Short mmCIF file of C-alpha atoms in Angstrom, two decimals:
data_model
loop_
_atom_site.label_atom_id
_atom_site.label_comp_id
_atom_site.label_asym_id
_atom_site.label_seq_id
_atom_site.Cartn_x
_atom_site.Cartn_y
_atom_site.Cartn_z
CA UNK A 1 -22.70 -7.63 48.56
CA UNK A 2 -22.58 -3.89 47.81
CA UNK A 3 -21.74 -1.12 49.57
CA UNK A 4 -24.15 2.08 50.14
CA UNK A 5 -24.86 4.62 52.50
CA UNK A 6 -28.12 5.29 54.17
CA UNK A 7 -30.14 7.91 53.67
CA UNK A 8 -34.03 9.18 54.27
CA UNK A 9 -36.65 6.19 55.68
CA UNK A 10 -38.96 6.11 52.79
CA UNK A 11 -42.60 7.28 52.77
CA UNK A 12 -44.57 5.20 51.29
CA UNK A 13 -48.22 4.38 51.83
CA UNK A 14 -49.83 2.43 48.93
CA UNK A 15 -47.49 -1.10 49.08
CA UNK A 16 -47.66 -4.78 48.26
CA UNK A 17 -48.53 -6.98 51.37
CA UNK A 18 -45.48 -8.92 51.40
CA UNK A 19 -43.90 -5.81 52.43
CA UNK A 20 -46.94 -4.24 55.02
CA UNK A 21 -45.42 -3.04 58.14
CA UNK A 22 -41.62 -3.31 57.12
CA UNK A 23 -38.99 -0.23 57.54
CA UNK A 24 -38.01 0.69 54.02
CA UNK A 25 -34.86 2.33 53.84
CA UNK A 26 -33.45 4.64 51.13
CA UNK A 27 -29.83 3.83 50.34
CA UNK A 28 -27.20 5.80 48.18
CA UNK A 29 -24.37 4.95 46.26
CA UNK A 30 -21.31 7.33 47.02
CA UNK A 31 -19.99 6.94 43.80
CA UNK A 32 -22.79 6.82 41.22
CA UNK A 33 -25.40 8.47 43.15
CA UNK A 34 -27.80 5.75 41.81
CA UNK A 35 -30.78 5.25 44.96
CA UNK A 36 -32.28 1.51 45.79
CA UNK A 37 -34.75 0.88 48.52
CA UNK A 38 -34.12 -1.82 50.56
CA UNK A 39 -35.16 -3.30 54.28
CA UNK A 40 -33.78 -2.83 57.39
CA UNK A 41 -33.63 -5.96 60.07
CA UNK A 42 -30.00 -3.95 61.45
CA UNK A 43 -31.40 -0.43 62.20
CA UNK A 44 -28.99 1.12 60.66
CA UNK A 45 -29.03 5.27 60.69
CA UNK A 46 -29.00 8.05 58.67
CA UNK A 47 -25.17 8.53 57.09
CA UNK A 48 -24.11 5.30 57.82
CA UNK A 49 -22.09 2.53 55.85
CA UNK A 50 -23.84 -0.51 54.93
CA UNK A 51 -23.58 -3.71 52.60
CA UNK A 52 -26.49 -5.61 51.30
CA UNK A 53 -27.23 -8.75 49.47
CA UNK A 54 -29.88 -9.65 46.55
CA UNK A 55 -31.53 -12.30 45.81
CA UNK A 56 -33.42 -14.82 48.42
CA UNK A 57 -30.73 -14.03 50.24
CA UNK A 58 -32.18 -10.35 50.87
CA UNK A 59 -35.85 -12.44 51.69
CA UNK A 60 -34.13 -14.49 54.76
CA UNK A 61 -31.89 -12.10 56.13
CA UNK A 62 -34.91 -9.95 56.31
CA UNK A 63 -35.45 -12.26 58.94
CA UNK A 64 -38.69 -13.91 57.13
CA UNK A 65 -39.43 -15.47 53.60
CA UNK A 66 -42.32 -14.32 52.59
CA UNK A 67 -40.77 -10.45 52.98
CA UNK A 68 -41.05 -9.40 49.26
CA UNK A 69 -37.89 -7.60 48.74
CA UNK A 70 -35.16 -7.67 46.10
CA UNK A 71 -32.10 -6.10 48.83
CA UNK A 72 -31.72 -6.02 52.52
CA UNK A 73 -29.19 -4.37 54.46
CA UNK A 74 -26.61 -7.16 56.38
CA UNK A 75 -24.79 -5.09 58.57
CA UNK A 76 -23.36 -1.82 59.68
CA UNK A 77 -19.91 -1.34 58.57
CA UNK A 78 -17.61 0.08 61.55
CA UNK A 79 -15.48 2.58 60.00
CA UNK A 80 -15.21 2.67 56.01
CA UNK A 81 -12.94 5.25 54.39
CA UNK A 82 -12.90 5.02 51.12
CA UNK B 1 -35.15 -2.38 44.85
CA UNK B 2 -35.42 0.20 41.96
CA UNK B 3 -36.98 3.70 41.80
CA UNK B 4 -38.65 4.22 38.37
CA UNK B 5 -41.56 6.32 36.80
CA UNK B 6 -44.92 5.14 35.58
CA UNK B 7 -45.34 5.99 32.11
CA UNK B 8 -48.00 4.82 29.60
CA UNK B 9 -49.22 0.74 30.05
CA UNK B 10 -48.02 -1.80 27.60
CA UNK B 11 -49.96 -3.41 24.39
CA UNK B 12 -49.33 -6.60 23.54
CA UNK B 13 -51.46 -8.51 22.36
CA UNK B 14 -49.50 -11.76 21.58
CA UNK B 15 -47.46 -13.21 25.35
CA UNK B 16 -46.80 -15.88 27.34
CA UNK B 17 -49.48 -17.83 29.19
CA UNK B 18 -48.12 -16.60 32.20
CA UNK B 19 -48.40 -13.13 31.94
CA UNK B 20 -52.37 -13.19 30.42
CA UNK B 21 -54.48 -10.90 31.60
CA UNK B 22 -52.04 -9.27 33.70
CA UNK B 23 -51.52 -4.94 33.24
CA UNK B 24 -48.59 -4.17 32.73
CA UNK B 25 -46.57 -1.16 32.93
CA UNK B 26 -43.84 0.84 31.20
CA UNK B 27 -41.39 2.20 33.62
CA UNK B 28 -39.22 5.00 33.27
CA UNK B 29 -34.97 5.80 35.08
CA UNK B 30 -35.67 9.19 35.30
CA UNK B 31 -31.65 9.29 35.80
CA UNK B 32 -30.86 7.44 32.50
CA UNK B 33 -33.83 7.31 30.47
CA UNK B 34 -33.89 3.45 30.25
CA UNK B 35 -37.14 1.84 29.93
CA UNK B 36 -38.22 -1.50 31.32
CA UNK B 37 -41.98 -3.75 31.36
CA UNK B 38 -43.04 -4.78 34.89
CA UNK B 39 -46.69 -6.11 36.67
CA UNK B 40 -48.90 -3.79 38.87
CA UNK B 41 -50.76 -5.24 41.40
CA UNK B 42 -51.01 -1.38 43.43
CA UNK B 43 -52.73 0.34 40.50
CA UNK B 44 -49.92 2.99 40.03
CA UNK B 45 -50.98 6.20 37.80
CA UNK B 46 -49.01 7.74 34.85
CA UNK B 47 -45.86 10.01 36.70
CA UNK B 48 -46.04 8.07 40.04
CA UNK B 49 -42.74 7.20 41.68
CA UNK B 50 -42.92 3.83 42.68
CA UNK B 51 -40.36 1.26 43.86
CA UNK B 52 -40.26 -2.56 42.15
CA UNK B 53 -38.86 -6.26 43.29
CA UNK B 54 -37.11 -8.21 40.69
CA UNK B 55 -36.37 -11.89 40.92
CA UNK B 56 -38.87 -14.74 42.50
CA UNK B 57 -40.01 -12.04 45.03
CA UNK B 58 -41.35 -10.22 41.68
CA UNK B 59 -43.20 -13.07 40.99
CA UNK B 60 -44.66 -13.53 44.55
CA UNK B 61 -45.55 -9.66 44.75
CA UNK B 62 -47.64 -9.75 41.73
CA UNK B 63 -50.16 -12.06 43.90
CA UNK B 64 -49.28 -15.17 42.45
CA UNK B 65 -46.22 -17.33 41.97
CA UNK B 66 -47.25 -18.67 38.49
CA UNK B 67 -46.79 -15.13 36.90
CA UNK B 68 -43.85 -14.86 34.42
CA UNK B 69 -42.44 -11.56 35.29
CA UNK B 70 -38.82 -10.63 36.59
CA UNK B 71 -40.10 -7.45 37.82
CA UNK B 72 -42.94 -5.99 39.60
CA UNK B 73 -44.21 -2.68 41.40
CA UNK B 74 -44.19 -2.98 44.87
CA UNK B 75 -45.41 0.41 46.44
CA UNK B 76 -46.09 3.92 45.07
CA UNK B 77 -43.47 6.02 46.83
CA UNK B 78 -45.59 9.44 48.64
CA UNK B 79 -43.55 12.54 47.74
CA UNK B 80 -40.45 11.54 46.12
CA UNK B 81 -37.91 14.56 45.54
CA UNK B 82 -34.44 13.82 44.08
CA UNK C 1 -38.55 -6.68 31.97
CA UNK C 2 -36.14 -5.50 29.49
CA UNK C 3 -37.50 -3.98 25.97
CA UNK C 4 -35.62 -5.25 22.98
CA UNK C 5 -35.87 -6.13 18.86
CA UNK C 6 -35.52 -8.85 17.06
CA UNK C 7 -32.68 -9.94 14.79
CA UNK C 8 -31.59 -13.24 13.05
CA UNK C 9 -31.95 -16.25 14.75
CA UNK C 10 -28.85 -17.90 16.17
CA UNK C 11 -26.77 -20.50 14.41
CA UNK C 12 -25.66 -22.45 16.91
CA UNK C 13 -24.71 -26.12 16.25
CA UNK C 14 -23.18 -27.70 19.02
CA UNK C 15 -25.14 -27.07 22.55
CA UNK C 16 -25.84 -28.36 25.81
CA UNK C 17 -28.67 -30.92 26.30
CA UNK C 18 -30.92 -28.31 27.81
CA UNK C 19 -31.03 -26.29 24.86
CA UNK C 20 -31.77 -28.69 22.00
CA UNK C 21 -34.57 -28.53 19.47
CA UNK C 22 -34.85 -24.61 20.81
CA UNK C 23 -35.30 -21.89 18.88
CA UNK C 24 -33.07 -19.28 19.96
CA UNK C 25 -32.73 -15.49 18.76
CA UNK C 26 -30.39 -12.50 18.91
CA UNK C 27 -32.19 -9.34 20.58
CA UNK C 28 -30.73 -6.24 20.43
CA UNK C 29 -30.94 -3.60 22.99
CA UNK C 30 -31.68 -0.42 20.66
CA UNK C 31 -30.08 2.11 22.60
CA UNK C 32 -26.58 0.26 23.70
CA UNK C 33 -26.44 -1.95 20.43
CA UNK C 34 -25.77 -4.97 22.80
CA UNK C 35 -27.07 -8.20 22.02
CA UNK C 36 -28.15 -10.87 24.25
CA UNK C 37 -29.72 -14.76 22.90
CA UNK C 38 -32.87 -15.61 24.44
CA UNK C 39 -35.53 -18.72 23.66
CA UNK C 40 -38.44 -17.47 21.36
CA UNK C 41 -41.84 -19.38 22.44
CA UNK C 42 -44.15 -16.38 21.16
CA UNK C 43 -42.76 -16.64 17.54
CA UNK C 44 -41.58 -13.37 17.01
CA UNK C 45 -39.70 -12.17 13.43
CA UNK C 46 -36.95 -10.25 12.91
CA UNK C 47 -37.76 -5.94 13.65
CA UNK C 48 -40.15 -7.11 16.77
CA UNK C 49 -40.08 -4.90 19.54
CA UNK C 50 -40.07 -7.83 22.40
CA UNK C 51 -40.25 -7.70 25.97
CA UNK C 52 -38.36 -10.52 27.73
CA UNK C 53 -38.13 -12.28 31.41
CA UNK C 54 -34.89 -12.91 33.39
CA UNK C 55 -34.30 -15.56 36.11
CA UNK C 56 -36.37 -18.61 36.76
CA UNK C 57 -39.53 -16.67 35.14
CA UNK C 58 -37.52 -17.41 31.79
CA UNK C 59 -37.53 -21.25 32.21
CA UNK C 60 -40.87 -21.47 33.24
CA UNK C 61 -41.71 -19.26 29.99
CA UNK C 62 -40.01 -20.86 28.08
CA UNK C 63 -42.54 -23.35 28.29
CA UNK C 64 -40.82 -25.98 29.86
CA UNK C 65 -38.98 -25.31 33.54
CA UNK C 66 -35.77 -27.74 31.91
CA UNK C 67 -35.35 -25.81 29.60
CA UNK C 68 -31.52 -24.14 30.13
CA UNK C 69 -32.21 -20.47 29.50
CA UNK C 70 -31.69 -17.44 31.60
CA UNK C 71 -33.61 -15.24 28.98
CA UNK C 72 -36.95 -15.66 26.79
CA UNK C 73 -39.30 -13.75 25.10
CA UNK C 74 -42.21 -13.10 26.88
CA UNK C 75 -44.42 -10.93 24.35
CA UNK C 76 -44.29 -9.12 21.41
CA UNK C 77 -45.00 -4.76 21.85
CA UNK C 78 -48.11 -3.95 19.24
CA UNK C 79 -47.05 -0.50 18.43
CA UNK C 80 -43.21 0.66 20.05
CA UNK C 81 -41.88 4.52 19.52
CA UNK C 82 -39.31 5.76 21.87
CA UNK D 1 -17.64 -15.71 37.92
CA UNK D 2 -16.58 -12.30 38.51
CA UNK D 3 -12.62 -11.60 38.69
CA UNK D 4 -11.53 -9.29 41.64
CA UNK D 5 -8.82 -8.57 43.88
CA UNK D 6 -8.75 -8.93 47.30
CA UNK D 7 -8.52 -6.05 49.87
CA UNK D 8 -8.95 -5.51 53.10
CA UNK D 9 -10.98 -7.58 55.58
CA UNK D 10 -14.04 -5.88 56.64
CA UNK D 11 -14.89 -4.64 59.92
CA UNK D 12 -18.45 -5.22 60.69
CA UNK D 13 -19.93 -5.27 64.58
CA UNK D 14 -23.40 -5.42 63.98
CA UNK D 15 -24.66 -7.69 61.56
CA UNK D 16 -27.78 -9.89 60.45
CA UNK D 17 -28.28 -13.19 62.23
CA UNK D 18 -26.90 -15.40 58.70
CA UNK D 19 -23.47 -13.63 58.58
CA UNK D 20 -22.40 -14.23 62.43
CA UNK D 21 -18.99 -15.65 62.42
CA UNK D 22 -18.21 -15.37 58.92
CA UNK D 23 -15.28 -13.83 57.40
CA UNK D 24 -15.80 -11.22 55.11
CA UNK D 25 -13.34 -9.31 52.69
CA UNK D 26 -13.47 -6.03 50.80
CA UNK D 27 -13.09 -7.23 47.13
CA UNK D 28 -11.99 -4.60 44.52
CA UNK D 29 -12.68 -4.67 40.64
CA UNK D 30 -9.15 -3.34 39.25
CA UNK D 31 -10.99 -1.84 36.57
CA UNK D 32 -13.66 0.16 37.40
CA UNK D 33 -12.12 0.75 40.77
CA UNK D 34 -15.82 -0.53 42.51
CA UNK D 35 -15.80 -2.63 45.18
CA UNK D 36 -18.12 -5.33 46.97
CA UNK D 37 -18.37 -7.64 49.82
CA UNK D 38 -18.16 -11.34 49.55
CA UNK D 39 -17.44 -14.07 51.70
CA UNK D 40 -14.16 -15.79 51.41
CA UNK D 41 -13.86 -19.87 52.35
CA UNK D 42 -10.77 -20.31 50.69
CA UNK D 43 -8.56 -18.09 52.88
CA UNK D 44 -7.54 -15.50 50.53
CA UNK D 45 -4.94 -12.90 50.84
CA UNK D 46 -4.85 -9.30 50.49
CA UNK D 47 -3.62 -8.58 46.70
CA UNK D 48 -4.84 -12.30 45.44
CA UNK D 49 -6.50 -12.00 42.21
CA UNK D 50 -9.85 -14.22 43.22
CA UNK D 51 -12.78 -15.50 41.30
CA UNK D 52 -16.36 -15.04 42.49
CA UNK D 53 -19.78 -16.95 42.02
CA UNK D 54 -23.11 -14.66 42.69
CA UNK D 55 -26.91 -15.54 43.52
CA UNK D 56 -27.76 -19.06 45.29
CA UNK D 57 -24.33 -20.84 44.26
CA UNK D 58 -22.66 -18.43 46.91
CA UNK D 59 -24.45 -19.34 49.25
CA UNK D 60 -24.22 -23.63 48.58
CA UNK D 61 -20.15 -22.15 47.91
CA UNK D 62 -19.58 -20.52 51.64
CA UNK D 63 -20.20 -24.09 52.53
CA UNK D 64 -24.00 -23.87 54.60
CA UNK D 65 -27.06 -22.72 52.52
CA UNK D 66 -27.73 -21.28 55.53
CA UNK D 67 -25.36 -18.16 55.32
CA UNK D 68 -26.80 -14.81 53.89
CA UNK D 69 -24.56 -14.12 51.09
CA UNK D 70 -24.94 -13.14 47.47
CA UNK D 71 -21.04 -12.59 46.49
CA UNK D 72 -18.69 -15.67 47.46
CA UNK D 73 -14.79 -16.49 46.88
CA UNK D 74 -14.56 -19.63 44.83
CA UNK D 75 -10.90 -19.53 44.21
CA UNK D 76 -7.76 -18.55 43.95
CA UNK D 77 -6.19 -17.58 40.54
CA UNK D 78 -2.24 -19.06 40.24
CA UNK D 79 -0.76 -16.22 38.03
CA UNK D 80 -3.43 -13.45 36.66
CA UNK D 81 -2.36 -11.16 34.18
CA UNK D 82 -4.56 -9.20 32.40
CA UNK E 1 -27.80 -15.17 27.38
CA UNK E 2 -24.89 -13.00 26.81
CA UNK E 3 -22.68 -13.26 23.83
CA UNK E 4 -18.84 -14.09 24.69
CA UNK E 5 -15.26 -14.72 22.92
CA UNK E 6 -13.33 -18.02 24.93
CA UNK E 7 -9.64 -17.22 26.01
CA UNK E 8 -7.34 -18.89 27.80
CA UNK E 9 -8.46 -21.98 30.31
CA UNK E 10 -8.42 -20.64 33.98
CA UNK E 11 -5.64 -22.15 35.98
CA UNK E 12 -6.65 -22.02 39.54
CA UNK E 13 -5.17 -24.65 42.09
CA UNK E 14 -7.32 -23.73 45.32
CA UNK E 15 -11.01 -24.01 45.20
CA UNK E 16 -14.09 -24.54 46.85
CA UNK E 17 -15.39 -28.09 46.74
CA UNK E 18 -18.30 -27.90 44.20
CA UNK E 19 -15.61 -26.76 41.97
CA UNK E 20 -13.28 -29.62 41.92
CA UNK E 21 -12.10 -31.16 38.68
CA UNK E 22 -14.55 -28.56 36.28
CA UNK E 23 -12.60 -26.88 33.33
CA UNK E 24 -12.77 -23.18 33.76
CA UNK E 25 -12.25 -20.97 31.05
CA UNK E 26 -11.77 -17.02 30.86
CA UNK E 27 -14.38 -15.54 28.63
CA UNK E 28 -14.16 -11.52 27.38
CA UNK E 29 -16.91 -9.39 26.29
CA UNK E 30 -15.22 -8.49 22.68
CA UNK E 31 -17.06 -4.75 23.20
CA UNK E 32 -16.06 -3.70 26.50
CA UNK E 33 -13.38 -6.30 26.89
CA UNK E 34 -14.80 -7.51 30.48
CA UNK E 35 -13.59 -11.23 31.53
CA UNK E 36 -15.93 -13.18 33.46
CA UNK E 37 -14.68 -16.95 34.46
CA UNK E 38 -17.45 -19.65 32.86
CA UNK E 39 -18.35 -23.91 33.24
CA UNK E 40 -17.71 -25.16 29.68
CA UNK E 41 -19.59 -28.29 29.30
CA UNK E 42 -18.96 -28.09 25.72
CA UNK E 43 -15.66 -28.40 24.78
CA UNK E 44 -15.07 -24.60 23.20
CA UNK E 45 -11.75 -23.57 22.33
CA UNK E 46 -9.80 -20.26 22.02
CA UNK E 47 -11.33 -17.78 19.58
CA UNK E 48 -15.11 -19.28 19.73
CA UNK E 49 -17.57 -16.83 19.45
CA UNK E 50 -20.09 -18.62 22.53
CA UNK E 51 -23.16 -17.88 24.42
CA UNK E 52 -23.33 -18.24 28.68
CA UNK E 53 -26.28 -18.80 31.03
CA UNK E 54 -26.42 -17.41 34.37
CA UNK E 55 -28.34 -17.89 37.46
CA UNK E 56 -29.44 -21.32 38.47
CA UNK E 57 -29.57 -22.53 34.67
CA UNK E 58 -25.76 -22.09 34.75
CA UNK E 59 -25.88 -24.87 37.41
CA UNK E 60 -28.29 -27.12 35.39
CA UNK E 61 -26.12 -26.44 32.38
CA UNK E 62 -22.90 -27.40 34.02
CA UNK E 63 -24.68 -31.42 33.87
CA UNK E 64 -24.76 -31.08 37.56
CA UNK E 65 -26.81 -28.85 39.95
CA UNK E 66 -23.99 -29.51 42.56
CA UNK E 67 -21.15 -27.21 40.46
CA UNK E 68 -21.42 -24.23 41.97
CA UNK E 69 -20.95 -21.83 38.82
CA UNK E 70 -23.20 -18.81 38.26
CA UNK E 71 -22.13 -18.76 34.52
CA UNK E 72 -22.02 -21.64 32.23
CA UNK E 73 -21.10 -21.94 28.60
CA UNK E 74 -24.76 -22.77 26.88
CA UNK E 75 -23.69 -23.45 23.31
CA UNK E 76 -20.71 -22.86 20.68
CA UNK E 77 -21.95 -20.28 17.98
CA UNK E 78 -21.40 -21.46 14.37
CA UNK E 79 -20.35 -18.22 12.32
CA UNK E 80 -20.43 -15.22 14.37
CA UNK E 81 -20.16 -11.71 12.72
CA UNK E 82 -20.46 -8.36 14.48
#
């Protein structure tokens, strides 16, 4: 599971419906600066430390199957320091 | 789930059963240049931003289980700004 | 999907069960020079720009959902410039 | 499998409903320096070179199909030198 | 599939159950020089040039869907130059 930070919700009108009326969540990578989207069952905030898993993993621990995404976020971590 | 650009659709005339009469797409990283095929089902323009599923929830997102792709757009992303 | 070319086919005498009386090829990814092997059921020839399928999409394109691959060829690209 | 070292455990209070109770351990890649976060069944220890199966085998591997991982510890290597 | 050199067999006394009594072997990436543990249901040895499936093929490969491996040696490449 990798580790990201969170940044902006994104804005996004024009979507698939396996993925109508989910919070999308931009995260970051600290070290490569690469972005993902993924969805957010934890409600995690801006800045903070999260892992997240691929896979059908990502589809159940958004908390339903059918949810059409690729990464979900699995928890908040409490205090990371790199 | 990634963050790519919509460039120019794909010919091909010879594929798979699985992926006839499906559009497809040519997406750009606009960090690294690398280029990658996936399935529309949102109608996505040339130069939109758009976020894409890989894995079975590709295949599920382009409407129908039974379509061979490993990666698919799954919204257009509103006013992306890196 | 990942865009790659064509090169020999792959010598290969001794193989698991899944993979026999396959015709398998080397792709090359023309911007990293890495190669990958990947089953061939469009019947593509060596200098085809190819687009390919990852995952369980590549068994099922492969024709065949036994079939032991985790990469196939999925259609060739009619006319390819970077 | 992947080949990583083990750090710390991580600390994690708020977490989806398929990673409740489950250890989980900061897992380092001595080369690249990136790290990840995998579940560990085995009961490895900080500095243990470990090896580590991804996508639906970690989740059969953490020992219930049931648990929302994508990274998992399959074992312990005796003497690693690279 | 990715293309793979064999090394040394993995010695590795404590495990997780659906990896009991398998032969592990060390593979490395002869360009970037990555190892990556693999199934070998074929009977390589040191110095063959192979090629590896991932994903749930690695688990089909393997003979048995119950080895929980996400990389399996597919096949034994006859005469392998760069």
């Amino acid at each position: 599971m990798e580790i990201l930070q969170v940044e902006a919700p994104l804005v996004c009108t024009r979507r698939v419906d396996g993925l109508r009326d989910i919070s999308l969540r931009v995260l970051r990578n600290t070290k490569t600066g690469k972005r993902q989207v993924a969805v957010d069952p934890v409600g995690a905030r801006e800045g903070n430390m999260v892992f997240t898993a691929m896979g059908s993993a990502a589809r159940y621990a958004a908390g339903d199957f059918r949810i059409l995404t690729d990464l979900t976020i699995c928890g908040i971590i409490d205090n990371w320091e790199e």
